[in-house]
Short mmCIF file of C-alpha atoms in Angstrom, two decimals:
data_model
loop_
_atom_site.label_atom_id
_atom_site.label_comp_id
_atom_site.label_asym_id
_atom_site.label_seq_id
_atom_site.Cartn_x
_atom_site.Cartn_y
_atom_site.Cartn_z
CA MET A 1 296.54 -61.68 -100.39
CA LYS A 2 293.81 -64.23 -101.21
CA GLN A 3 294.24 -67.97 -100.34
CA THR A 4 294.62 -70.21 -103.22
CA GLN A 5 292.29 -73.29 -103.52
CA GLN A 6 295.20 -75.37 -102.53
CA MET A 7 295.29 -73.42 -99.30
CA LYS A 8 291.76 -73.75 -98.57
CA ARG A 9 291.89 -77.36 -99.12
CA ALA A 10 294.87 -77.73 -96.49
CA GLN A 11 293.03 -75.40 -93.90
CA ALA A 12 290.06 -77.84 -94.19
CA ASN A 13 292.45 -80.86 -93.70
CA MET A 14 293.74 -79.24 -90.65
CA ALA A 15 290.39 -79.19 -88.78
CA PRO A 16 290.34 -81.46 -85.58
CA GLY A 17 289.25 -84.99 -86.68
CA VAL A 18 289.96 -84.61 -90.28
CA LEU A 19 293.53 -86.00 -90.58
CA THR A 20 294.35 -85.87 -86.92
CA LEU A 21 292.34 -85.87 -83.73
CA GLU A 22 293.27 -82.43 -82.65
CA GLY A 23 293.98 -80.94 -86.06
CA PHE A 24 296.75 -78.37 -86.75
CA LEU A 25 295.50 -74.98 -85.82
CA GLY A 26 294.04 -75.24 -82.20
CA ARG A 27 292.02 -72.00 -81.67
CA ASP A 28 293.71 -70.02 -84.32
CA GLN A 29 291.05 -69.02 -86.57
CA ARG A 30 293.09 -66.81 -89.21
CA HIS A 31 293.41 -67.86 -92.79
CA LEU A 32 296.35 -70.23 -93.23
CA LEU A 33 298.04 -67.85 -95.62
CA ASP A 34 298.04 -65.17 -92.86
CA ILE A 35 299.50 -67.67 -90.34
CA ILE A 36 302.29 -68.51 -92.76
CA ILE A 37 302.93 -64.92 -93.65
CA GLU A 38 303.38 -63.77 -90.12
CA ASP A 39 305.70 -66.75 -89.40
CA GLU A 40 307.81 -66.11 -92.35
CA ALA A 41 308.32 -62.51 -91.14
CA VAL A 42 309.46 -63.79 -87.65
CA VAL A 43 311.79 -66.24 -89.43
CA GLN A 44 313.33 -63.36 -91.50
CA ARG A 45 313.85 -61.17 -88.55
CA LEU A 46 315.75 -64.05 -86.85
CA ASP A 47 318.33 -64.25 -89.61
CA VAL A 48 317.31 -67.93 -90.60
CA SER A 49 315.06 -69.60 -93.20
CA HIS A 50 312.60 -72.50 -93.07
CA GLU A 51 315.12 -74.61 -94.94
CA THR A 52 317.85 -73.88 -92.41
CA ILE A 53 315.74 -74.62 -89.46
CA ALA A 54 314.25 -77.81 -91.19
CA ARG A 55 317.92 -78.93 -92.16
CA ARG A 56 318.83 -78.46 -88.25
CA MET A 57 315.85 -80.43 -87.16
CA GLN A 58 316.52 -83.21 -89.51
CA PHE A 59 320.33 -83.33 -88.59
CA LEU A 60 319.45 -83.61 -84.99
CA ARG A 61 316.75 -86.23 -85.45
CA ASP A 62 319.01 -88.24 -87.42
CA GLY A 63 321.87 -88.14 -84.86
CA GLY A 64 319.25 -88.72 -82.08
CA GLU A 65 318.11 -91.76 -83.73
CA LYS A 66 321.43 -93.32 -83.15
CA GLY A 67 320.41 -93.48 -79.41
CA LEU A 68 317.84 -96.09 -80.41
CA GLY A 69 315.02 -94.54 -78.43
CA GLU A 70 317.34 -93.17 -75.60
CA PHE A 71 318.88 -89.70 -75.25
CA VAL A 72 322.21 -89.47 -76.87
CA THR A 73 324.69 -86.69 -77.16
CA VAL A 74 324.68 -85.47 -80.81
CA GLU A 75 326.81 -82.31 -79.97
CA PRO A 76 328.39 -80.98 -76.88
CA GLY A 77 325.45 -79.79 -74.63
CA ILE A 78 322.69 -81.19 -77.13
CA LEU A 79 321.07 -84.27 -76.26
CA VAL A 80 318.44 -85.73 -78.33
CA ARG A 81 316.01 -88.75 -78.00
CA VAL A 82 313.79 -90.17 -80.85
CA ASP A 83 310.64 -91.97 -79.98
CA SER A 84 308.15 -93.56 -82.17
CA VAL A 85 304.58 -94.80 -81.43
CA ARG A 86 302.30 -96.72 -83.74
CA GLY A 87 300.52 -95.11 -86.65
CA LYS A 88 301.40 -92.73 -89.24
CA LEU A 89 300.35 -89.09 -90.25
CA PRO A 90 299.58 -87.43 -93.72
CA CYS A 91 300.63 -84.09 -94.64
CA PRO A 92 297.46 -81.80 -94.62
CA PHE A 93 298.75 -79.98 -97.86
CA GLU A 94 298.12 -83.43 -99.58
CA ASP A 95 301.68 -84.16 -100.45
CA GLN A 96 302.59 -87.63 -101.10
CA GLY A 97 303.52 -90.18 -98.56
CA LEU A 98 302.84 -90.82 -94.61
CA PHE A 99 304.97 -89.64 -91.88
CA GLU A 100 305.83 -92.20 -88.92
CA LYS A 101 304.60 -90.81 -85.55
CA THR A 102 308.20 -90.06 -84.50
CA THR A 103 308.91 -87.45 -81.83
CA THR A 104 312.51 -85.87 -81.66
CA THR A 105 313.01 -84.28 -78.26
CA VAL A 106 316.04 -82.00 -78.10
CA ARG A 107 317.50 -80.96 -74.72
CA ASN A 108 319.78 -77.91 -74.88
CA GLU A 109 321.73 -78.37 -71.57
CA ARG A 110 323.50 -75.07 -71.88
CA ILE A 111 320.38 -73.22 -71.58
CA ASN A 112 318.43 -76.00 -69.89
CA LYS A 113 315.42 -75.93 -72.24
CA ASP A 114 313.76 -79.00 -74.20
CA ILE A 115 311.76 -79.06 -77.40
CA SER A 116 309.77 -81.90 -79.11
CA TYR A 117 308.80 -82.07 -82.76
CA SER A 118 307.66 -84.68 -85.20
CA ASP A 119 308.91 -85.91 -88.55
CA LEU A 120 305.80 -84.21 -90.18
CA HIS A 121 306.66 -80.80 -88.43
CA ILE A 122 310.17 -80.92 -90.39
CA HIS A 123 308.32 -81.54 -93.74
CA LEU A 124 305.58 -78.71 -92.94
CA ILE A 125 308.44 -76.14 -92.09
CA ARG A 126 310.67 -77.15 -94.85
CA GLU A 127 308.15 -77.38 -97.71
CA HIS A 128 305.23 -75.11 -96.38
CA GLY A 129 306.85 -72.87 -93.95
CA PHE A 130 304.07 -73.87 -91.59
CA TYR A 131 304.75 -74.16 -87.72
CA GLU A 132 301.04 -74.88 -86.92
CA GLY A 133 298.36 -72.54 -85.32
CA LYS A 134 299.20 -69.89 -82.77
CA GLY A 135 298.68 -71.28 -79.24
CA PHE A 136 298.19 -74.80 -80.12
CA ALA A 137 299.76 -77.40 -78.11
CA PHE A 138 301.69 -78.67 -81.05
CA ARG A 139 302.86 -75.46 -82.59
CA LEU A 140 306.68 -74.79 -82.87
CA GLU A 141 307.60 -71.18 -82.24
CA PRO A 142 310.50 -70.26 -84.70
CA LYS A 143 312.29 -68.31 -82.09
CA GLU A 144 312.30 -71.04 -79.63
CA LEU A 145 313.59 -73.67 -82.45
CA VAL A 146 316.17 -71.27 -83.32
CA GLU A 147 317.21 -70.75 -79.71
CA ILE A 148 317.03 -74.45 -78.64
CA LEU A 149 318.33 -76.08 -81.72
CA GLU A 150 321.06 -73.52 -82.23
CA VAL A 151 319.90 -72.86 -85.82
CA PRO A 152 322.96 -71.12 -87.74
CA ARG A 153 322.25 -67.74 -88.87
CA LEU A 154 322.09 -66.96 -92.50
CA GLU A 155 325.25 -65.12 -93.75
CA SER A 156 324.38 -61.72 -95.15
CA MET B 1 259.02 -48.44 -94.39
CA PHE B 2 259.12 -52.12 -93.90
CA PRO B 3 256.16 -53.07 -91.68
CA LEU B 4 256.81 -55.19 -88.49
CA SER B 5 254.01 -57.69 -89.38
CA ALA B 6 255.88 -58.46 -92.82
CA PHE B 7 259.09 -58.79 -90.96
CA LEU B 8 257.76 -61.22 -88.47
CA ILE B 9 255.89 -63.28 -91.23
CA SER B 10 259.24 -63.40 -93.30
CA ILE B 11 260.69 -64.89 -89.97
CA GLY B 12 258.01 -67.35 -89.61
CA ALA B 13 258.05 -68.31 -93.07
CA VAL B 14 261.93 -69.02 -93.14
CA SER B 15 261.45 -70.85 -89.74
CA ALA B 16 258.72 -72.98 -91.24
CA ILE B 17 260.89 -73.86 -94.35
CA SER B 18 263.91 -74.71 -92.28
CA GLY B 19 261.85 -76.90 -90.11
CA PHE B 20 260.35 -78.60 -93.02
CA LEU B 21 263.86 -79.44 -94.58
CA ALA B 22 265.05 -80.64 -91.44
CA LEU B 23 262.20 -82.97 -91.15
CA LEU B 24 262.71 -84.25 -94.70
CA MET B 25 266.41 -84.99 -93.78
CA VAL B 26 265.41 -87.02 -90.79
CA ILE B 27 262.93 -88.92 -92.92
CA ALA B 28 265.34 -89.27 -95.85
CA ASP B 29 268.17 -90.69 -93.39
CA ALA B 30 265.52 -93.21 -91.80
CA THR B 31 264.39 -94.38 -95.08
CA ILE B 32 266.58 -93.51 -98.16
CA ALA B 33 269.83 -94.10 -96.30
CA ASN B 34 268.16 -97.13 -94.17
CA TYR B 35 270.19 -100.25 -95.63
CA GLY B 36 268.15 -102.45 -93.38
CA GLU B 37 269.67 -105.70 -92.18
CA VAL B 38 272.68 -107.11 -94.09
CA LYS B 39 274.81 -110.15 -93.83
CA LEU B 40 278.36 -109.70 -92.62
CA THR B 41 280.59 -112.81 -93.00
CA ILE B 42 283.95 -112.84 -91.41
CA ASN B 43 286.49 -115.58 -92.42
CA ASP B 44 283.85 -117.62 -94.26
CA ASP B 45 282.55 -119.14 -91.01
CA HIS B 46 281.40 -116.27 -88.78
CA GLU B 47 278.16 -114.85 -89.75
CA TYR B 48 276.57 -111.87 -88.38
CA THR B 49 273.20 -110.01 -89.17
CA VAL B 50 273.70 -106.50 -88.49
CA ARG B 51 272.12 -103.00 -89.16
CA GLY B 52 273.41 -101.35 -92.33
CA GLY B 53 274.65 -97.83 -92.67
CA LYS B 54 277.46 -97.62 -89.97
CA PRO B 55 281.13 -97.95 -90.44
CA LEU B 56 282.52 -101.35 -90.57
CA LEU B 57 284.93 -100.70 -87.34
CA GLY B 58 281.82 -99.78 -85.24
CA THR B 59 279.56 -102.56 -86.57
CA LEU B 60 282.16 -105.18 -85.68
CA MET B 61 282.52 -103.58 -82.16
CA GLU B 62 278.78 -104.15 -81.70
CA GLN B 63 279.30 -107.69 -82.44
CA GLU B 64 282.29 -107.72 -80.09
CA VAL B 65 284.81 -108.11 -82.73
CA PHE B 66 287.62 -105.62 -81.85
CA ILE B 67 289.97 -104.32 -84.62
CA PRO B 68 293.06 -102.29 -83.40
CA SER B 69 292.51 -98.69 -83.85
CA ALA B 70 294.59 -95.93 -82.10
CA CYS B 71 292.40 -93.01 -83.07
CA GLY B 72 288.98 -94.41 -81.98
CA GLY B 73 287.80 -94.66 -85.49
CA ARG B 74 288.59 -91.12 -86.84
CA GLY B 75 290.63 -92.39 -89.72
CA SER B 76 293.81 -90.47 -88.31
CA CYS B 77 295.98 -93.62 -87.37
CA GLY B 78 295.53 -95.98 -90.31
CA LEU B 79 295.72 -99.09 -88.07
CA CYS B 80 292.14 -100.51 -88.56
CA LYS B 81 292.58 -102.41 -91.70
CA VAL B 82 290.77 -105.43 -92.73
CA VAL B 83 290.54 -107.38 -96.13
CA VAL B 84 287.20 -106.89 -97.78
CA GLU B 85 286.27 -109.69 -100.25
CA GLU B 86 282.88 -108.69 -101.24
CA GLY B 87 280.50 -105.63 -100.72
CA ALA B 88 282.85 -102.98 -100.09
CA GLY B 89 282.53 -100.49 -103.20
CA GLN B 90 285.16 -97.80 -104.30
CA TYR B 91 287.76 -96.76 -102.24
CA LEU B 92 287.00 -93.48 -100.26
CA PRO B 93 289.21 -90.44 -100.53
CA THR B 94 289.72 -90.62 -96.73
CA GLU B 95 291.10 -94.15 -97.00
CA LEU B 96 293.69 -93.58 -99.89
CA PRO B 97 296.34 -92.04 -97.70
CA TRP B 98 296.63 -95.02 -95.55
CA ILE B 99 296.45 -97.78 -98.40
CA SER B 100 299.59 -98.93 -100.46
CA GLU B 101 299.37 -100.03 -103.95
CA GLU B 102 300.20 -103.48 -102.89
CA GLU B 103 297.17 -103.39 -100.19
CA ARG B 104 294.87 -102.01 -102.91
CA GLU B 105 295.48 -105.36 -104.90
CA LYS B 106 294.76 -107.32 -101.87
CA SER B 107 291.36 -105.13 -101.18
CA VAL B 108 292.72 -103.92 -97.91
CA ARG B 109 290.31 -101.25 -96.52
CA LEU B 110 290.15 -98.86 -93.47
CA SER B 111 287.28 -100.29 -91.45
CA CYS B 112 286.52 -96.97 -89.54
CA GLN B 113 285.84 -95.18 -92.98
CA LEU B 114 284.07 -97.75 -94.93
CA LYS B 115 280.39 -98.15 -94.35
CA VAL B 116 278.48 -101.36 -94.32
CA LYS B 117 275.69 -100.93 -96.99
CA GLN B 118 275.31 -104.25 -98.29
CA ASP B 119 276.02 -108.07 -97.49
CA MET B 120 279.85 -107.87 -96.94
CA ARG B 121 282.55 -110.71 -96.78
CA ILE B 122 285.74 -109.73 -94.88
CA ARG B 123 288.63 -111.22 -93.64
CA ILE B 124 290.54 -110.72 -90.16
CA PRO B 125 293.37 -112.37 -88.27
CA GLU B 126 291.58 -115.25 -86.57
CA GLU B 127 293.17 -114.47 -83.12
CA LEU B 128 291.04 -111.13 -83.08
CA PHE B 129 288.06 -113.18 -82.21
CA ASN B 130 289.84 -113.63 -78.86
CA VAL B 131 289.92 -109.77 -78.21
CA LYS B 132 287.60 -108.29 -75.56
CA GLU B 133 286.81 -105.02 -73.91
CA TYR B 134 287.56 -104.92 -70.11
CA ASP B 135 286.62 -102.75 -67.38
CA THR B 136 289.31 -102.35 -64.94
CA THR B 137 290.61 -100.44 -61.89
CA VAL B 138 293.93 -99.10 -61.24
CA LYS B 139 295.32 -101.11 -58.65
CA ARG B 140 298.87 -99.40 -58.35
CA ILE B 141 301.14 -96.94 -60.05
CA ARG B 142 304.81 -97.17 -59.74
CA ASP B 143 307.60 -95.08 -60.87
CA LEU B 144 310.16 -97.20 -62.59
CA THR B 145 312.36 -94.40 -63.96
CA HIS B 146 311.88 -90.48 -63.98
CA ASP B 147 309.81 -90.99 -67.17
CA ILE B 148 308.57 -94.48 -67.14
CA LYS B 149 305.39 -95.58 -65.04
CA GLU B 150 304.32 -99.21 -64.18
CA VAL B 151 300.65 -99.28 -64.13
CA THR B 152 298.81 -102.40 -62.75
CA LEU B 153 295.14 -102.88 -63.69
CA THR B 154 292.72 -105.07 -61.91
CA LEU B 155 290.23 -106.63 -64.54
CA ASN B 156 286.56 -106.33 -63.48
CA GLU B 157 284.31 -107.34 -66.26
CA PRO B 158 285.57 -109.73 -67.68
CA ASN B 159 287.64 -110.65 -64.81
CA THR B 160 290.19 -112.77 -66.61
CA ILE B 161 292.28 -112.32 -69.86
CA ASP B 162 293.51 -115.25 -72.06
CA MET B 163 296.83 -113.81 -73.52
CA VAL B 164 300.03 -114.78 -75.00
CA ALA B 165 303.28 -113.48 -73.46
CA GLY B 166 304.51 -110.44 -75.53
CA GLN B 167 300.92 -109.22 -76.62
CA PHE B 168 299.71 -105.69 -76.14
CA VAL B 169 296.29 -104.00 -75.09
CA GLN B 170 294.72 -100.68 -76.24
CA PHE B 171 294.15 -98.33 -73.29
CA GLN B 172 291.24 -95.90 -73.58
CA VAL B 173 292.17 -92.37 -72.68
CA PRO B 174 288.96 -90.37 -71.79
CA GLU B 175 288.47 -86.67 -72.43
CA TYR B 176 290.78 -84.41 -70.87
CA GLU B 177 292.57 -81.35 -71.65
CA LEU B 178 294.62 -82.79 -74.67
CA THR B 179 291.48 -84.50 -76.31
CA ASP B 180 287.96 -83.76 -76.69
CA GLU B 181 286.88 -87.42 -77.03
CA PRO B 182 288.14 -90.92 -75.82
CA VAL B 183 291.29 -92.12 -77.75
CA TYR B 184 293.03 -95.41 -77.69
CA ARG B 185 296.61 -96.07 -77.43
CA ALA B 186 298.57 -99.59 -77.51
CA TYR B 187 300.87 -100.82 -74.94
CA SER B 188 302.54 -104.28 -74.34
CA MET B 189 301.69 -106.17 -71.00
CA SER B 190 304.63 -106.93 -69.06
CA SER B 191 302.79 -109.28 -66.65
CA PRO B 192 302.73 -113.04 -67.66
CA PRO B 193 299.71 -114.87 -68.88
CA SER B 194 299.55 -116.69 -65.48
CA SER B 195 298.45 -113.36 -64.07
CA THR B 196 294.69 -113.77 -65.25
CA GLY B 197 293.19 -111.22 -63.26
CA GLU B 198 295.48 -108.38 -63.59
CA ILE B 199 297.78 -106.80 -66.04
CA GLU B 200 300.71 -104.57 -65.79
CA LEU B 201 301.83 -101.99 -68.42
CA GLU B 202 304.95 -99.81 -68.68
CA ILE B 203 304.27 -96.34 -70.07
CA ARG B 204 307.01 -93.86 -70.89
CA LEU B 205 306.13 -90.34 -71.00
CA VAL B 206 306.23 -89.10 -74.49
CA PRO B 207 306.26 -85.21 -74.93
CA ASN B 208 302.67 -84.06 -75.81
CA GLY B 209 301.76 -87.66 -76.07
CA ILE B 210 297.93 -87.89 -75.45
CA CYS B 211 298.03 -91.04 -73.66
CA THR B 212 301.27 -90.90 -71.88
CA THR B 213 300.37 -87.49 -70.45
CA TYR B 214 297.21 -88.51 -69.28
CA VAL B 215 298.87 -91.51 -67.40
CA HIS B 216 301.76 -89.60 -66.15
CA LYS B 217 299.85 -86.36 -65.16
CA TYR B 218 296.24 -87.60 -64.21
CA LEU B 219 295.70 -91.25 -63.83
CA LYS B 220 295.60 -92.26 -60.15
CA GLU B 221 294.94 -95.40 -58.13
CA GLY B 222 291.45 -96.52 -58.00
CA ASP B 223 290.54 -94.93 -61.29
CA GLN B 224 288.26 -97.04 -63.80
CA VAL B 225 290.09 -97.80 -67.14
CA THR B 226 288.69 -99.37 -70.20
CA ILE B 227 291.03 -101.45 -72.44
CA ASN B 228 290.50 -104.03 -75.09
CA GLY B 229 292.88 -106.84 -76.22
CA PRO B 230 294.96 -108.80 -76.53
CA TYR B 231 296.46 -108.06 -79.76
CA GLY B 232 299.78 -108.89 -81.54
CA ASP B 233 301.88 -111.74 -82.88
CA PHE B 234 305.17 -110.98 -80.91
CA PHE B 235 305.55 -114.20 -78.88
CA LEU B 236 308.07 -116.56 -78.01
CA ARG B 237 308.28 -119.43 -80.71
CA ASP B 238 307.98 -122.96 -79.72
CA THR B 239 311.48 -124.14 -80.60
CA ASP B 240 314.70 -125.05 -78.78
CA ARG B 241 316.97 -122.50 -80.10
CA GLU B 242 318.89 -119.78 -78.04
CA VAL B 243 316.85 -116.72 -77.47
CA VAL B 244 318.44 -113.30 -77.98
CA CYS B 245 316.13 -110.51 -76.37
CA ILE B 246 317.03 -106.89 -77.19
CA ALA B 247 315.02 -103.81 -75.87
CA GLY B 248 315.20 -100.22 -74.35
CA GLY B 249 313.06 -98.15 -72.38
CA SER B 250 309.19 -99.43 -72.23
CA GLY B 251 310.31 -102.12 -74.72
CA MET B 252 311.17 -103.92 -71.54
CA ALA B 253 307.33 -104.80 -71.00
CA PRO B 254 306.89 -107.57 -73.55
CA ILE B 255 310.30 -109.21 -72.96
CA LYS B 256 309.56 -109.27 -69.15
CA SER B 257 306.37 -110.94 -69.78
CA ILE B 258 308.05 -113.61 -71.98
CA LEU B 259 310.67 -114.35 -69.27
CA LEU B 260 308.26 -114.60 -66.65
CA ASP B 261 306.07 -117.00 -68.70
CA MET B 262 309.22 -118.99 -69.43
CA LEU B 263 309.58 -119.46 -65.66
CA ASP B 264 306.08 -120.18 -65.22
CA LYS B 265 306.21 -123.07 -67.80
CA GLY B 266 309.75 -124.45 -66.95
CA ILE B 267 311.25 -123.58 -70.27
CA ASN B 268 314.96 -123.90 -69.80
CA ARG B 269 316.23 -122.47 -73.20
CA ARG B 270 319.40 -120.31 -73.04
CA VAL B 271 318.33 -116.69 -73.12
CA ARG B 272 320.51 -113.44 -73.32
CA TYR B 273 318.77 -110.18 -72.76
CA PHE B 274 320.50 -106.93 -73.94
CA PHE B 275 318.84 -103.79 -72.41
CA GLY B 276 319.87 -100.31 -73.54
CA ALA B 277 319.73 -97.08 -71.75
CA ARG B 278 321.78 -93.81 -71.51
CA THR B 279 322.71 -93.41 -67.81
CA LYS B 280 322.04 -95.37 -64.72
CA LYS B 281 318.77 -93.41 -63.88
CA ASP B 282 317.36 -94.70 -67.02
CA LEU B 283 317.70 -98.29 -66.01
CA PHE B 284 314.86 -100.14 -64.16
CA LEU B 285 313.77 -103.55 -62.90
CA ILE B 286 317.33 -104.56 -62.40
CA ASP B 287 316.77 -106.32 -59.11
CA GLU B 288 314.05 -108.30 -60.86
CA MET B 289 316.09 -109.41 -63.63
CA ARG B 290 318.86 -110.43 -61.38
CA GLU B 291 316.29 -112.47 -59.40
CA LEU B 292 315.36 -113.97 -62.69
CA GLU B 293 318.86 -114.96 -63.45
CA LYS B 294 318.83 -117.05 -60.50
CA LYS B 295 315.61 -118.63 -61.11
CA LEU B 296 315.91 -119.35 -64.90
CA PRO B 297 318.76 -122.05 -65.48
CA ASP B 298 320.33 -120.46 -68.31
CA PHE B 299 319.41 -116.71 -68.38
CA GLN B 300 321.87 -113.77 -68.66
CA PHE B 301 320.78 -110.07 -68.35
CA ILE B 302 323.21 -107.71 -70.04
CA PRO B 303 322.19 -103.89 -69.24
CA ALA B 304 324.18 -101.40 -71.12
CA LEU B 305 324.68 -97.72 -70.80
CA SER B 306 325.57 -95.71 -73.90
CA GLU B 307 326.44 -92.51 -71.86
CA PRO B 308 327.20 -93.42 -68.18
CA GLU B 309 327.65 -90.47 -65.89
CA PRO B 310 330.90 -90.58 -63.61
CA GLU B 311 328.50 -90.50 -60.58
CA ASP B 312 326.96 -93.62 -61.85
CA GLU B 313 330.20 -95.64 -60.98
CA TRP B 314 329.06 -97.96 -63.82
CA ASP B 315 331.31 -101.06 -64.36
CA GLY B 316 328.91 -102.77 -66.74
CA GLU B 317 328.80 -102.65 -70.52
CA VAL B 318 329.38 -99.34 -72.22
CA GLY B 319 328.25 -98.27 -75.62
CA LEU B 320 324.95 -98.31 -77.93
CA ILE B 321 323.08 -101.56 -77.43
CA THR B 322 323.89 -102.51 -81.22
CA ASP B 323 327.59 -102.18 -80.25
CA VAL B 324 327.19 -104.46 -77.11
CA LEU B 325 325.23 -106.80 -78.95
CA ASP B 326 327.78 -107.28 -81.86
CA ARG B 327 330.66 -107.82 -79.06
CA HIS B 328 328.63 -110.60 -77.40
CA MET B 329 327.53 -112.50 -80.61
CA GLU B 330 329.64 -115.42 -81.23
CA SER B 331 327.51 -117.12 -83.86
CA GLY B 332 323.93 -116.79 -85.18
CA ASP B 333 323.62 -120.59 -85.55
CA ASN B 334 320.76 -121.83 -83.61
CA VAL B 335 319.47 -118.31 -82.47
CA GLU B 336 316.24 -116.55 -82.41
CA GLY B 337 316.03 -112.82 -81.96
CA TYR B 338 313.14 -110.97 -80.07
CA LEU B 339 313.30 -107.22 -80.24
CA CYS B 340 311.15 -104.25 -78.90
CA GLY B 341 311.65 -100.68 -79.26
CA SER B 342 311.64 -97.86 -81.90
CA PRO B 343 311.80 -98.48 -85.50
CA GLY B 344 315.16 -97.23 -85.72
CA MET B 345 316.41 -99.23 -82.79
CA ILE B 346 314.90 -102.52 -84.28
CA ASP B 347 316.27 -101.92 -87.82
CA ALA B 348 319.85 -101.31 -86.51
CA CYS B 349 319.68 -104.64 -84.23
CA VAL B 350 318.16 -106.67 -87.13
CA ASN B 351 321.17 -105.44 -89.05
CA VAL B 352 323.72 -106.55 -86.19
CA LEU B 353 321.84 -110.09 -85.77
CA THR B 354 321.82 -110.68 -89.58
CA LYS B 355 325.49 -109.72 -89.95
CA ASN B 356 326.19 -112.40 -87.28
CA GLY B 357 324.39 -115.26 -89.09
CA VAL B 358 320.75 -114.99 -87.63
CA PRO B 359 318.31 -115.58 -90.41
CA ASP B 360 315.96 -112.78 -90.99
CA GLU B 361 313.02 -115.10 -90.53
CA LEU B 362 314.17 -116.12 -87.10
CA ILE B 363 313.84 -112.46 -85.92
CA TYR B 364 310.66 -111.40 -84.23
CA PHE B 365 310.05 -107.75 -83.31
CA ASP B 366 307.38 -105.38 -81.97
CA LYS B 367 308.03 -102.17 -83.78
CA PHE B 368 306.38 -99.12 -82.02
CA GLY B 369 306.12 -97.47 -85.43
#
């Protein structure tokens, strides 16, 4: 499948220094479309969807915000902290608006694992099925998200 | 068959043409794109003659005028905004994501993207003329909690800083595994203005944070660090109202600076300081705050734990800092609020203060976002 012009523009925006210092892809040089298609397949195999993952991320982020910058128990065994730093981030797909540099850290005490994500990550997953480039420091692995956040499986 | 000599001639010709084009580009850059000297006027009364062609942010920096920027001028933080009254031209596509409709009406521009190509008149906050770049040495690094470090920097050149309690500096992170080039991040100073030769910062580890990871994993005592500042308008107003401070985590820093400054200056206003943490291991500087309670005539430190562990044996306030604040607020009459923390924490606390009668205009905050 060929990349659309919008995808090409988005991929150009994802280069280091265009919208963010480190970009969105790291050393992953595949076409954006190929990255998205591969992650889509992984998500399907996990019996979830981008929407259910993003919904869960948002739910925990909103619950964590009640901790006012400190970890707070959102569900038994699930602690969440929402941090913010100065600045905002635009979407590389050129969607409207800016996303605050907010980091949500979810600690699943049952399996003793943490994962961190930004508000922009939630948007990128929900709207574009994009988890960032393979091997990149800021990439979110769908499998880890599903495991640590305890994303509910889709009913068949 | 294609003869070798023709092949070599072709390579030579292509190389010669490429070289000629490159030379043309260099000449064009030096002549056509040479904007010569232009006049830069700041706030009507500061005039500089500068070389045109460079981004405004860097041009100002060369004149030792520092505009806050967290990304080092890459157009990825949106912080280096200035009002350009004349000489700016059209908005650039790289500026537009950062500029609101209201800011466009006020001719606000992103100084790292906008190039100085002709005489330009700009407006910046007057206090930015006090901002300098400092070479410093890390004097001490102390663990305040499992994820917050206190970093003390000795100022080398210049060797003193003229700051107001509550302000912040920008810390330059050099190239390392998370960044290919230097970047800046802003941190409030926890030291008081009387400590002119050194400053203290409190830096909490943010997962994947470029600066916080550098400070927590790589920075060591004796390292050289470049900072610039001071910045910000979060400071104690000169009134006799009661002061209610609210913070959590590294939001402690500017509040501590303000309290120490009050002690230095003999300011005896009533102060209550609400500090939120989850468990006892997230609390810090408790002894210092209790010491201040003895030294300041009307100061009360109120730490609160939202989820104390049984082993904490905590007999202090329990609950989110908003709930604790609400329980303690009797009346908002004659009260000023000073808040430092995440946008969510600030918004929630502003609601509690206003609900208790503190006017919006008397609530001052340093929002991390």
